[in-house]
Amino acid sequence: MSLTGVMGRFVVALLSVSVVQSQSEYGVTYTVTHIYAAKGSTVDIQCTYTYPPRKKDQSTEVQKKLWYTKWIKNVPVDLITDPYYRDRVKYYFHGNNCTLRITDLRESDSAKYMFRFETNQSGGSFSGLNGVILCITDAPKLLSVSVSPSAEIVEGSSVTLTCSSDANPAAKYTWYKENGYAPLSEEQTLFFRSIQSSDSGHYYCITIKSLELKCSGYKFIDVKYAPELPSVSVSPSAEIVEGSSVTLTCSSDANPAASYTWYKEDEDSPKTSEQNFTISNIRPEHSGSYYCVAHNNKGTHNSTLQLTVVAGFRIICLPQNTDTETDFETTHGAAWLCSFMGQQEHGS
């Protein structure tokens, strides 16, 4: 199913870490890096802005606030005054929060939207040039992205993403990764010489030609890799006392997800093929080294831990004048002689 088909009339806002662009004490923070929206829908683009409350013994007043996509004669074109957006654009301000709402989205609304504010201070005007990229998903000439090789992508291999456009002459290309403002490349291709697991994610390209912006859909890169060194742990983490229950846990980052097998050193048979290995009513003979093997179809990795079981306490009580152990619960009124069997706790 196409991205447009999934979305219908809804807007998809792709969230990122908030990115602040600032000039000393002035700044603009956008809450998203880019938005995919369907033709005919409504979209809200949001930001916050900051400025010094006073400067040079003068209170700061914001005198003008606007959203824009282009400059004409070194002046940003306020969307409210742009005939193209007439009756489709509204601004909302609450404190230092700023929202641009565009209704009845059109194919040509694909653009980078930026917020600007101007104050009464000298040099106190600021534009958030990072902006938010808006892509209209059912525009008929979305860019296409291809990946080579087209087969499974394995960590350490070389990978090339290519952005295709019908522009003539060729447009300027820019590559981005989801959740990132910084462009990855300004070439038609994005090349990974030795791709890593951290490179997994969604990628897209845009072209800008004569102020017209076009976007590709997302291309998901799924990098496969062998399990990393497993992390092994014991619960409870305190001293392990005879008779208690203990769980060994193994975890490893891998793609596809790892399977796990637990072994005891010097034993051939696995203890379990689960991520967790539980020993109930543990005994001193359970002491020893245990290791977990994490594996998938890309490789294996293992880690070892040492288990030490402390002998528990037993109290043996005998009625005086007998050498037979007796159940304390069933014999009453007798004189008792009790002794501790086992290792004493520290400090007792």
mmCIF file of C-alpha atoms in Angstrom:
data_model
loop_
_atom_site.group_PDB
_atom_site.id
_atom_site.type_symbol
_atom_site.label_atom_id
_atom_site.label_comp_id
_atom_site.label_asym_id
_atom_site.label_seq_id
_atom_site.Cartn_x
_atom_site.Cartn_y
_atom_site.Cartn_z
ATOM 1 C CA MET A 1 0.000 0.000 0.000
ATOM 2 C CA SER A 2 1.287 3.464 -0.817
ATOM 3 C CA LEU A 3 2.094 6.041 1.857
ATOM 4 C CA THR A 4 -0.798 8.134 0.551
ATOM 5 C CA GLY A 5 -3.194 5.231 0.788
ATOM 6 C CA VAL A 6 -2.259 4.575 4.394
ATOM 7 C CA MET A 7 -2.602 8.198 5.415
ATOM 8 C CA GLY A 8 -5.825 9.118 3.635
ATOM 9 C CA ARG A 9 -6.553 12.652 4.645
ATOM 10 C CA PHE A 10 -4.380 12.601 7.726
ATOM 11 C CA VAL A 11 -1.160 14.440 8.400
ATOM 12 C CA VAL A 12 1.941 12.559 9.476
ATOM 13 C CA ALA A 13 4.319 14.642 11.595
ATOM 14 C CA LEU A 14 7.744 13.064 11.912
ATOM 15 C CA LEU A 15 9.066 14.013 15.308
ATOM 16 C CA SER A 16 12.658 14.721 16.115
ATOM 17 C CA VAL A 17 14.721 16.029 18.903
ATOM 18 C CA SER A 18 13.855 19.702 19.142
ATOM 19 C CA VAL A 19 16.474 21.684 17.284
ATOM 20 C CA VAL A 20 17.282 25.204 18.387
ATOM 21 C CA GLN A 21 18.863 27.701 16.076
ATOM 22 C CA SER A 22 20.116 30.672 18.060
ATOM 23 C CA GLN A 23 22.056 33.837 17.639
ATOM 24 C CA SER A 24 23.389 34.698 21.106
ATOM 25 C CA GLU A 25 20.196 35.202 23.132
ATOM 26 C CA TYR A 26 17.759 34.947 20.208
ATOM 27 C CA GLY A 27 16.483 31.576 19.034
ATOM 28 C CA VAL A 28 13.778 29.548 17.283
ATOM 29 C CA THR A 29 12.945 25.931 18.153
ATOM 30 C CA TYR A 30 10.857 23.774 15.805
ATOM 31 C CA THR A 31 9.028 20.767 17.235
ATOM 32 C CA VAL A 32 9.387 18.680 14.050
ATOM 33 C CA THR A 33 11.930 18.528 11.266
ATOM 34 C CA HIS A 34 9.575 17.588 8.468
ATOM 35 C CA ILE A 35 5.930 16.762 7.856
ATOM 36 C CA TYR A 36 4.240 14.548 5.281
ATOM 37 C CA ALA A 37 0.651 15.581 4.579
ATOM 38 C CA ALA A 38 -2.033 14.649 2.074
ATOM 39 C CA LYS A 39 -3.454 17.006 -0.520
ATOM 40 C CA GLY A 40 -6.583 18.774 0.765
ATOM 41 C CA SER A 41 -5.736 18.213 4.457
ATOM 42 C CA THR A 42 -4.798 20.737 7.160
ATOM 43 C CA VAL A 43 -1.393 20.972 8.802
ATOM 44 C CA ASP A 44 -0.047 22.787 11.868
ATOM 45 C CA ILE A 45 3.632 23.756 11.962
ATOM 46 C CA GLN A 46 4.796 24.770 15.426
ATOM 47 C CA CYS A 47 7.748 26.498 17.046
ATOM 48 C CA THR A 48 8.845 28.481 20.071
ATOM 49 C CA TYR A 49 11.048 31.569 20.040
ATOM 50 C CA THR A 50 13.254 33.232 22.647
ATOM 51 C CA TYR A 51 14.834 36.656 23.086
ATOM 52 C CA PRO A 52 16.465 38.649 25.910
ATOM 53 C CA PRO A 53 13.860 40.448 28.072
ATOM 54 C CA ARG A 54 16.158 43.479 28.337
ATOM 55 C CA LYS A 55 19.163 44.713 26.461
ATOM 56 C CA LYS A 56 21.165 47.879 26.999
ATOM 57 C CA ASP A 57 18.701 49.015 29.687
ATOM 58 C CA GLN A 58 15.806 48.737 27.261
ATOM 59 C CA SER A 59 12.911 46.303 27.533
ATOM 60 C CA THR A 60 12.588 44.036 24.496
ATOM 61 C CA GLU A 61 9.352 44.169 22.545
ATOM 62 C CA VAL A 62 8.487 41.844 19.677
ATOM 63 C CA GLN A 63 7.144 44.070 16.928
ATOM 64 C CA LYS A 64 6.594 41.612 14.105
ATOM 65 C CA LYS A 65 6.090 37.843 13.750
ATOM 66 C CA LEU A 66 5.699 35.991 10.477
ATOM 67 C CA TRP A 67 6.131 32.713 8.616
ATOM 68 C CA TYR A 68 7.718 32.588 5.178
ATOM 69 C CA THR A 69 9.180 30.275 2.520
ATOM 70 C CA LYS A 70 11.065 32.774 0.330
ATOM 71 C CA TRP A 71 12.693 36.187 0.143
ATOM 72 C CA ILE A 72 12.059 38.854 -2.483
ATOM 73 C CA LYS A 73 14.466 41.772 -2.687
ATOM 74 C CA ASN A 74 16.048 40.766 0.619
ATOM 75 C CA VAL A 75 12.704 40.806 2.404
ATOM 76 C CA PRO A 76 10.948 37.641 3.648
ATOM 77 C CA VAL A 77 7.502 37.236 2.073
ATOM 78 C CA ASP A 78 4.917 37.006 4.857
ATOM 79 C CA LEU A 79 2.568 34.087 4.046
ATOM 80 C CA ILE A 80 -0.395 36.119 5.323
ATOM 81 C CA THR A 81 0.191 38.661 2.537
ATOM 82 C CA ASP A 82 1.093 36.116 -0.167
ATOM 83 C CA PRO A 83 -1.838 35.844 -2.625
ATOM 84 C CA TYR A 84 -1.046 32.163 -3.187
ATOM 85 C CA TYR A 85 -1.966 31.380 0.442
ATOM 86 C CA ARG A 86 -4.937 33.756 0.653
ATOM 87 C CA ASP A 87 -7.652 32.483 3.030
ATOM 88 C CA ARG A 88 -5.651 29.288 3.681
ATOM 89 C CA VAL A 89 -3.139 30.494 6.286
ATOM 90 C CA LYS A 90 -3.588 31.501 9.935
ATOM 91 C CA TYR A 91 -1.086 32.357 12.668
ATOM 92 C CA TYR A 92 -1.633 31.450 16.320
ATOM 93 C CA PHE A 93 0.514 32.874 19.131
ATOM 94 C CA HIS A 94 0.407 32.026 22.813
ATOM 95 C CA GLY A 95 3.240 33.416 24.888
ATOM 96 C CA ASN A 96 6.383 32.445 22.998
ATOM 97 C CA ASN A 97 4.678 29.630 21.115
ATOM 98 C CA CYS A 98 4.021 30.092 17.412
ATOM 99 C CA THR A 99 1.817 28.003 15.127
ATOM 100 C CA LEU A 100 1.269 28.180 11.390
ATOM 101 C CA ARG A 101 -1.903 26.500 10.121
ATOM 102 C CA ILE A 102 -2.337 25.811 6.398
ATOM 103 C CA THR A 103 -5.680 24.468 5.178
ATOM 104 C CA ASP A 104 -6.715 22.849 1.899
ATOM 105 C CA LEU A 105 -3.146 21.787 1.120
ATOM 106 C CA ARG A 106 -2.055 21.873 -2.506
ATOM 107 C CA GLU A 107 0.620 19.957 -4.362
ATOM 108 C CA SER A 108 2.730 23.083 -4.665
ATOM 109 C CA ASP A 109 2.663 23.710 -0.897
ATOM 110 C CA SER A 110 5.710 21.448 -0.578
ATOM 111 C CA ALA A 111 8.364 23.823 0.789
ATOM 112 C CA LYS A 112 10.542 24.691 3.752
ATOM 113 C CA TYR A 113 8.579 26.875 6.196
ATOM 114 C CA MET A 114 10.512 29.243 8.476
ATOM 115 C CA PHE A 115 9.539 31.553 11.333
ATOM 116 C CA ARG A 116 10.925 35.067 11.833
ATOM 117 C CA PHE A 117 10.443 37.659 14.557
ATOM 118 C CA GLU A 118 11.636 41.242 14.801
ATOM 119 C CA THR A 119 12.136 43.262 17.994
ATOM 120 C CA ASN A 120 12.820 46.901 18.908
ATOM 121 C CA GLN A 121 16.448 46.070 19.747
ATOM 122 C CA SER A 122 19.296 46.861 17.381
ATOM 123 C CA GLY A 123 20.124 43.618 15.577
ATOM 124 C CA GLY A 124 17.164 42.015 17.315
ATOM 125 C CA SER A 125 15.578 40.336 14.282
ATOM 126 C CA PHE A 126 15.915 36.580 13.944
ATOM 127 C CA SER A 127 14.947 33.910 11.381
ATOM 128 C CA GLY A 128 14.874 30.196 12.176
ATOM 129 C CA LEU A 129 16.531 29.116 8.940
ATOM 130 C CA ASN A 130 16.430 25.378 9.722
ATOM 131 C CA GLY A 131 12.698 25.498 9.172
ATOM 132 C CA VAL A 132 10.273 22.610 8.722
ATOM 133 C CA ILE A 133 10.072 20.747 5.417
ATOM 134 C CA LEU A 134 6.494 20.069 4.310
ATOM 135 C CA CYS A 135 5.941 17.352 1.702
ATOM 136 C CA ILE A 136 2.591 16.773 0.005
ATOM 137 C CA THR A 137 2.390 13.013 -0.424
ATOM 138 C CA ASP A 138 -0.037 12.746 -3.336
ATOM 139 C CA ALA A 139 1.803 15.196 -5.549
ATOM 140 C CA PRO A 140 2.068 13.463 -8.954
ATOM 141 C CA LYS A 141 5.819 13.941 -9.303
ATOM 142 C CA LEU A 142 7.218 12.629 -6.034
ATOM 143 C CA LEU A 143 10.867 11.736 -6.313
ATOM 144 C CA SER A 144 11.789 8.071 -6.266
ATOM 145 C CA VAL A 145 14.548 6.445 -4.219
ATOM 146 C CA SER A 146 16.311 3.210 -5.150
ATOM 147 C CA VAL A 147 18.756 1.156 -3.098
ATOM 148 C CA SER A 148 21.713 -0.869 -4.344
ATOM 149 C CA PRO A 149 22.157 -3.687 -3.619
ATOM 150 C CA SER A 150 18.441 -4.456 -3.581
ATOM 151 C CA ALA A 151 19.040 -7.636 -1.579
ATOM 152 C CA GLU A 152 19.493 -7.885 2.184
ATOM 153 C CA ILE A 153 21.818 -5.239 3.627
ATOM 154 C CA VAL A 154 24.489 -6.610 5.960
ATOM 155 C CA GLU A 155 26.655 -4.557 8.318
ATOM 156 C CA GLY A 156 30.013 -3.717 6.763
ATOM 157 C CA SER A 157 28.801 -3.816 3.169
ATOM 158 C CA SER A 158 28.657 -0.843 0.792
ATOM 159 C CA VAL A 159 25.235 0.633 0.007
ATOM 160 C CA THR A 160 24.116 3.331 -2.422
ATOM 161 C CA LEU A 161 20.825 5.260 -2.331
ATOM 162 C CA THR A 162 19.874 7.061 -5.541
ATOM 163 C CA CYS A 163 17.325 9.855 -5.868
ATOM 164 C CA SER A 164 15.593 10.087 -9.245
ATOM 165 C CA SER A 165 13.914 13.176 -10.644
ATOM 166 C CA ASP A 166 12.449 14.146 -14.010
ATOM 167 C CA ALA A 167 13.887 17.658 -13.686
ATOM 168 C CA ASN A 168 15.615 18.996 -16.780
ATOM 169 C CA PRO A 169 18.121 20.480 -16.253
ATOM 170 C CA ALA A 170 18.952 18.524 -13.115
ATOM 171 C CA ALA A 171 17.759 19.941 -9.820
ATOM 172 C CA LYS A 172 19.790 20.302 -6.646
ATOM 173 C CA TYR A 173 19.516 17.205 -4.455
ATOM 174 C CA THR A 174 19.679 16.988 -0.648
ATOM 175 C CA TRP A 175 19.560 13.831 1.478
ATOM 176 C CA TYR A 176 18.196 13.595 5.028
ATOM 177 C CA LYS A 177 17.669 10.910 7.628
ATOM 178 C CA GLU A 178 14.507 10.892 9.713
ATOM 179 C CA ASN A 179 14.900 12.962 12.895
ATOM 180 C CA GLY A 180 17.860 14.881 11.563
ATOM 181 C CA TYR A 181 18.197 18.462 10.353
ATOM 182 C CA ALA A 182 21.739 18.184 9.046
ATOM 183 C CA PRO A 183 21.850 17.200 5.354
ATOM 184 C CA LEU A 184 23.759 13.969 4.712
ATOM 185 C CA SER A 185 24.663 14.698 1.108
ATOM 186 C CA GLU A 186 23.964 17.206 -1.638
ATOM 187 C CA GLU A 187 24.600 14.710 -4.408
ATOM 188 C CA GLN A 188 22.100 12.614 -6.316
ATOM 189 C CA THR A 189 23.441 9.536 -4.522
ATOM 190 C CA LEU A 190 24.031 8.823 -0.839
ATOM 191 C CA PHE A 191 26.889 6.339 -0.445
ATOM 192 C CA PHE A 192 27.820 4.177 2.571
ATOM 193 C CA ARG A 193 31.249 2.611 2.165
ATOM 194 C CA SER A 194 30.828 0.355 5.210
ATOM 195 C CA ILE A 195 27.296 0.588 6.545
ATOM 196 C CA GLN A 196 26.765 0.146 10.294
ATOM 197 C CA SER A 197 23.822 -0.951 12.422
ATOM 198 C CA SER A 198 23.434 2.662 13.588
ATOM 199 C CA ASP A 199 22.720 3.629 9.959
ATOM 200 C CA SER A 200 19.386 1.772 10.018
ATOM 201 C CA GLY A 201 16.456 4.124 9.574
ATOM 202 C CA HIS A 202 14.313 6.076 7.136
ATOM 203 C CA TYR A 203 15.940 8.234 4.462
ATOM 204 C CA TYR A 204 14.476 10.713 2.014
ATOM 205 C CA CYS A 205 15.673 13.191 -0.578
ATOM 206 C CA ILE A 206 14.401 16.560 -1.720
ATOM 207 C CA THR A 207 15.084 18.698 -4.753
ATOM 208 C CA ILE A 208 14.779 22.448 -5.053
ATOM 209 C CA LYS A 209 14.521 24.135 -8.416
ATOM 210 C CA SER A 210 13.320 27.699 -8.918
ATOM 211 C CA LEU A 211 11.998 27.727 -5.331
ATOM 212 C CA GLU A 212 9.914 24.608 -6.050
ATOM 213 C CA LEU A 213 10.543 21.818 -3.540
ATOM 214 C CA LYS A 214 9.846 18.173 -4.252
ATOM 215 C CA CYS A 215 10.147 15.287 -1.807
ATOM 216 C CA SER A 216 10.646 11.577 -2.095
ATOM 217 C CA GLY A 217 8.838 9.069 0.042
ATOM 218 C CA TYR A 218 10.729 7.371 2.848
ATOM 219 C CA LYS A 219 13.112 4.535 2.094
ATOM 220 C CA PHE A 220 13.762 2.277 5.076
ATOM 221 C CA ILE A 221 17.262 0.863 5.408
ATOM 222 C CA ASP A 222 17.318 -2.238 7.604
ATOM 223 C CA VAL A 223 20.905 -3.228 8.399
ATOM 224 C CA LYS A 224 21.343 -6.849 9.490
ATOM 225 C CA TYR A 225 24.114 -7.749 11.941
ATOM 226 C CA ALA A 226 25.329 -10.505 14.260
ATOM 227 C CA PRO A 227 24.639 -10.343 18.012
ATOM 228 C CA GLU A 228 26.802 -7.942 19.962
ATOM 229 C CA LEU A 229 28.567 -9.062 23.167
ATOM 230 C CA PRO A 230 25.707 -10.273 25.388
ATOM 231 C CA SER A 231 24.972 -8.658 28.718
ATOM 232 C CA VAL A 232 24.458 -11.281 31.460
ATOM 233 C CA SER A 233 23.028 -10.713 34.931
ATOM 234 C CA VAL A 234 21.837 -12.590 38.012
ATOM 235 C CA SER A 235 18.675 -11.880 39.989
ATOM 236 C CA PRO A 236 18.673 -11.414 42.897
ATOM 237 C CA SER A 237 22.029 -9.666 42.713
ATOM 238 C CA ALA A 238 22.743 -10.152 46.434
ATOM 239 C CA GLU A 239 24.435 -13.176 47.996
ATOM 240 C CA ILE A 240 22.935 -16.408 46.659
ATOM 241 C CA VAL A 241 21.858 -18.629 49.557
ATOM 242 C CA GLU A 242 21.105 -22.316 49.345
ATOM 243 C CA GLY A 243 17.414 -23.017 48.856
ATOM 244 C CA SER A 244 16.600 -19.728 47.115
ATOM 245 C CA SER A 245 15.516 -19.212 43.519
ATOM 246 C CA VAL A 246 17.897 -17.562 41.048
ATOM 247 C CA THR A 247 17.395 -16.305 37.482
ATOM 248 C CA LEU A 248 20.179 -15.763 34.942
ATOM 249 C CA THR A 249 19.316 -13.307 32.160
ATOM 250 C CA CYS A 250 21.032 -12.743 28.818
ATOM 251 C CA SER A 251 20.425 -9.926 26.323
ATOM 252 C CA SER A 252 22.128 -8.844 23.121
ATOM 253 C CA ASP A 253 21.434 -6.286 20.400
ATOM 254 C CA ALA A 254 21.096 -8.050 17.044
ATOM 255 C CA ASN A 255 19.191 -7.928 13.752
ATOM 256 C CA PRO A 256 17.420 -10.229 13.257
ATOM 257 C CA ALA A 257 16.725 -10.651 16.962
ATOM 258 C CA ALA A 258 19.037 -13.066 18.743
ATOM 259 C CA SER A 259 18.134 -16.486 20.072
ATOM 260 C CA TYR A 260 19.733 -17.578 23.347
ATOM 261 C CA THR A 261 21.166 -20.787 24.821
ATOM 262 C CA TRP A 262 22.499 -21.211 28.362
ATOM 263 C CA TYR A 263 25.243 -23.729 29.233
ATOM 264 C CA LYS A 264 27.149 -24.698 32.374
ATOM 265 C CA GLU A 265 30.892 -24.910 31.868
ATOM 266 C CA ASP A 266 32.188 -28.448 31.217
ATOM 267 C CA GLU A 267 28.680 -29.682 30.382
ATOM 268 C CA ASP A 268 27.684 -30.430 26.793
ATOM 269 C CA SER A 269 23.905 -30.304 27.176
ATOM 270 C CA PRO A 270 22.295 -26.863 27.224
ATOM 271 C CA LYS A 271 20.472 -25.787 30.354
ATOM 272 C CA THR A 272 17.811 -23.891 28.416
ATOM 273 C CA SER A 273 17.179 -22.310 25.030
ATOM 274 C CA GLU A 274 15.444 -19.332 26.573
ATOM 275 C CA GLN A 275 16.700 -15.846 27.338
ATOM 276 C CA ASN A 276 16.190 -16.481 31.074
ATOM 277 C CA PHE A 277 17.447 -19.522 33.007
ATOM 278 C CA THR A 278 15.872 -20.056 36.433
ATOM 279 C CA ILE A 279 17.251 -22.403 39.097
ATOM 280 C CA SER A 280 14.750 -23.148 41.862
ATOM 281 C CA ASN A 281 15.829 -24.434 45.282
ATOM 282 C CA ILE A 282 19.478 -23.780 44.406
ATOM 283 C CA ARG A 283 22.208 -25.952 45.990
ATOM 284 C CA PRO A 284 25.989 -25.564 46.443
ATOM 285 C CA GLU A 285 26.539 -28.029 43.610
ATOM 286 C CA HIS A 286 24.951 -25.451 41.273
ATOM 287 C CA SER A 287 27.976 -23.190 41.807
ATOM 288 C CA GLY A 288 30.185 -22.703 38.774
ATOM 289 C CA SER A 289 30.574 -20.827 35.496
ATOM 290 C CA TYR A 290 27.591 -20.391 33.202
ATOM 291 C CA TYR A 291 27.715 -18.897 29.734
ATOM 292 C CA CYS A 292 25.084 -17.603 27.373
ATOM 293 C CA VAL A 293 25.368 -17.932 23.600
ATOM 294 C CA ALA A 294 23.470 -15.295 21.590
ATOM 295 C CA HIS A 295 23.047 -16.280 17.942
ATOM 296 C CA ASN A 296 21.256 -15.447 14.717
ATOM 297 C CA ASN A 297 21.895 -16.227 11.060
ATOM 298 C CA LYS A 298 24.664 -13.595 10.961
ATOM 299 C CA GLY A 299 26.828 -14.990 13.758
ATOM 300 C CA THR A 300 27.214 -15.730 17.476
ATOM 301 C CA HIS A 301 28.653 -14.107 20.580
ATOM 302 C CA ASN A 302 28.808 -15.350 24.176
ATOM 303 C CA SER A 303 29.381 -14.089 27.711
ATOM 304 C CA THR A 304 30.157 -15.900 30.973
ATOM 305 C CA LEU A 305 29.228 -15.340 34.615
ATOM 306 C CA GLN A 306 30.268 -17.028 37.864
ATOM 307 C CA LEU A 307 27.641 -18.361 40.243
ATOM 308 C CA THR A 308 28.574 -18.983 43.903
ATOM 309 C CA VAL A 309 26.019 -20.548 46.223
ATOM 310 C CA VAL A 310 26.407 -20.038 49.989
ATOM 311 C CA ALA A 311 25.299 -22.940 52.187
ATOM 312 C CA GLY A 312 22.172 -22.109 54.110
ATOM 313 C CA PHE A 313 21.299 -22.601 57.801
ATOM 314 C CA ARG A 314 19.597 -25.682 59.236
ATOM 315 C CA ILE A 315 18.518 -26.004 62.867
ATOM 316 C CA ILE A 316 18.418 -29.553 64.260
ATOM 317 C CA CYS A 317 16.588 -29.909 67.596
ATOM 318 C CA LEU A 318 16.587 -33.067 69.734
ATOM 319 C CA PRO A 319 14.685 -33.643 72.970
ATOM 320 C CA GLN A 320 17.180 -34.243 75.772
ATOM 321 C CA ASN A 321 17.945 -37.858 76.577
ATOM 322 C CA THR A 322 17.350 -38.993 72.978
ATOM 323 C CA ASP A 323 19.457 -39.149 69.871
ATOM 324 C CA THR A 324 16.538 -39.099 67.455
ATOM 325 C CA GLU A 325 15.687 -35.907 65.487
ATOM 326 C CA THR A 326 12.181 -34.810 66.385
ATOM 327 C CA ASP A 327 9.707 -32.465 64.702
ATOM 328 C CA PHE A 328 9.465 -29.415 66.947
ATOM 329 C CA GLU A 329 5.849 -28.915 65.898
ATOM 330 C CA THR A 330 4.675 -32.307 67.210
ATOM 331 C CA THR A 331 6.520 -32.595 70.500
ATOM 332 C CA HIS A 332 5.628 -30.280 73.358
ATOM 333 C CA GLY A 333 6.647 -29.913 76.942
ATOM 334 C CA ALA A 334 10.065 -31.495 76.451
ATOM 335 C CA ALA A 335 13.495 -30.063 77.111
ATOM 336 C CA TRP A 336 15.203 -29.341 73.776
ATOM 337 C CA LEU A 337 18.798 -29.338 72.654
ATOM 338 C CA CYS A 338 19.257 -27.426 69.331
ATOM 339 C CA SER A 339 22.322 -26.949 67.131
ATOM 340 C CA PHE A 340 23.038 -24.888 63.972
ATOM 341 C CA MET A 341 24.228 -26.717 60.894
ATOM 342 C CA GLY A 342 25.742 -24.704 58.060
ATOM 343 C CA GLN A 343 27.717 -21.509 57.484
ATOM 344 C CA GLN A 344 26.958 -18.624 59.840
ATOM 345 C CA GLU A 345 26.070 -15.188 58.473
ATOM 346 C CA HIS A 346 28.666 -12.450 58.763
ATOM 347 C CA GLY A 347 28.320 -10.429 61.927
ATOM 348 C CA SER A 348 26.272 -13.078 63.812
#
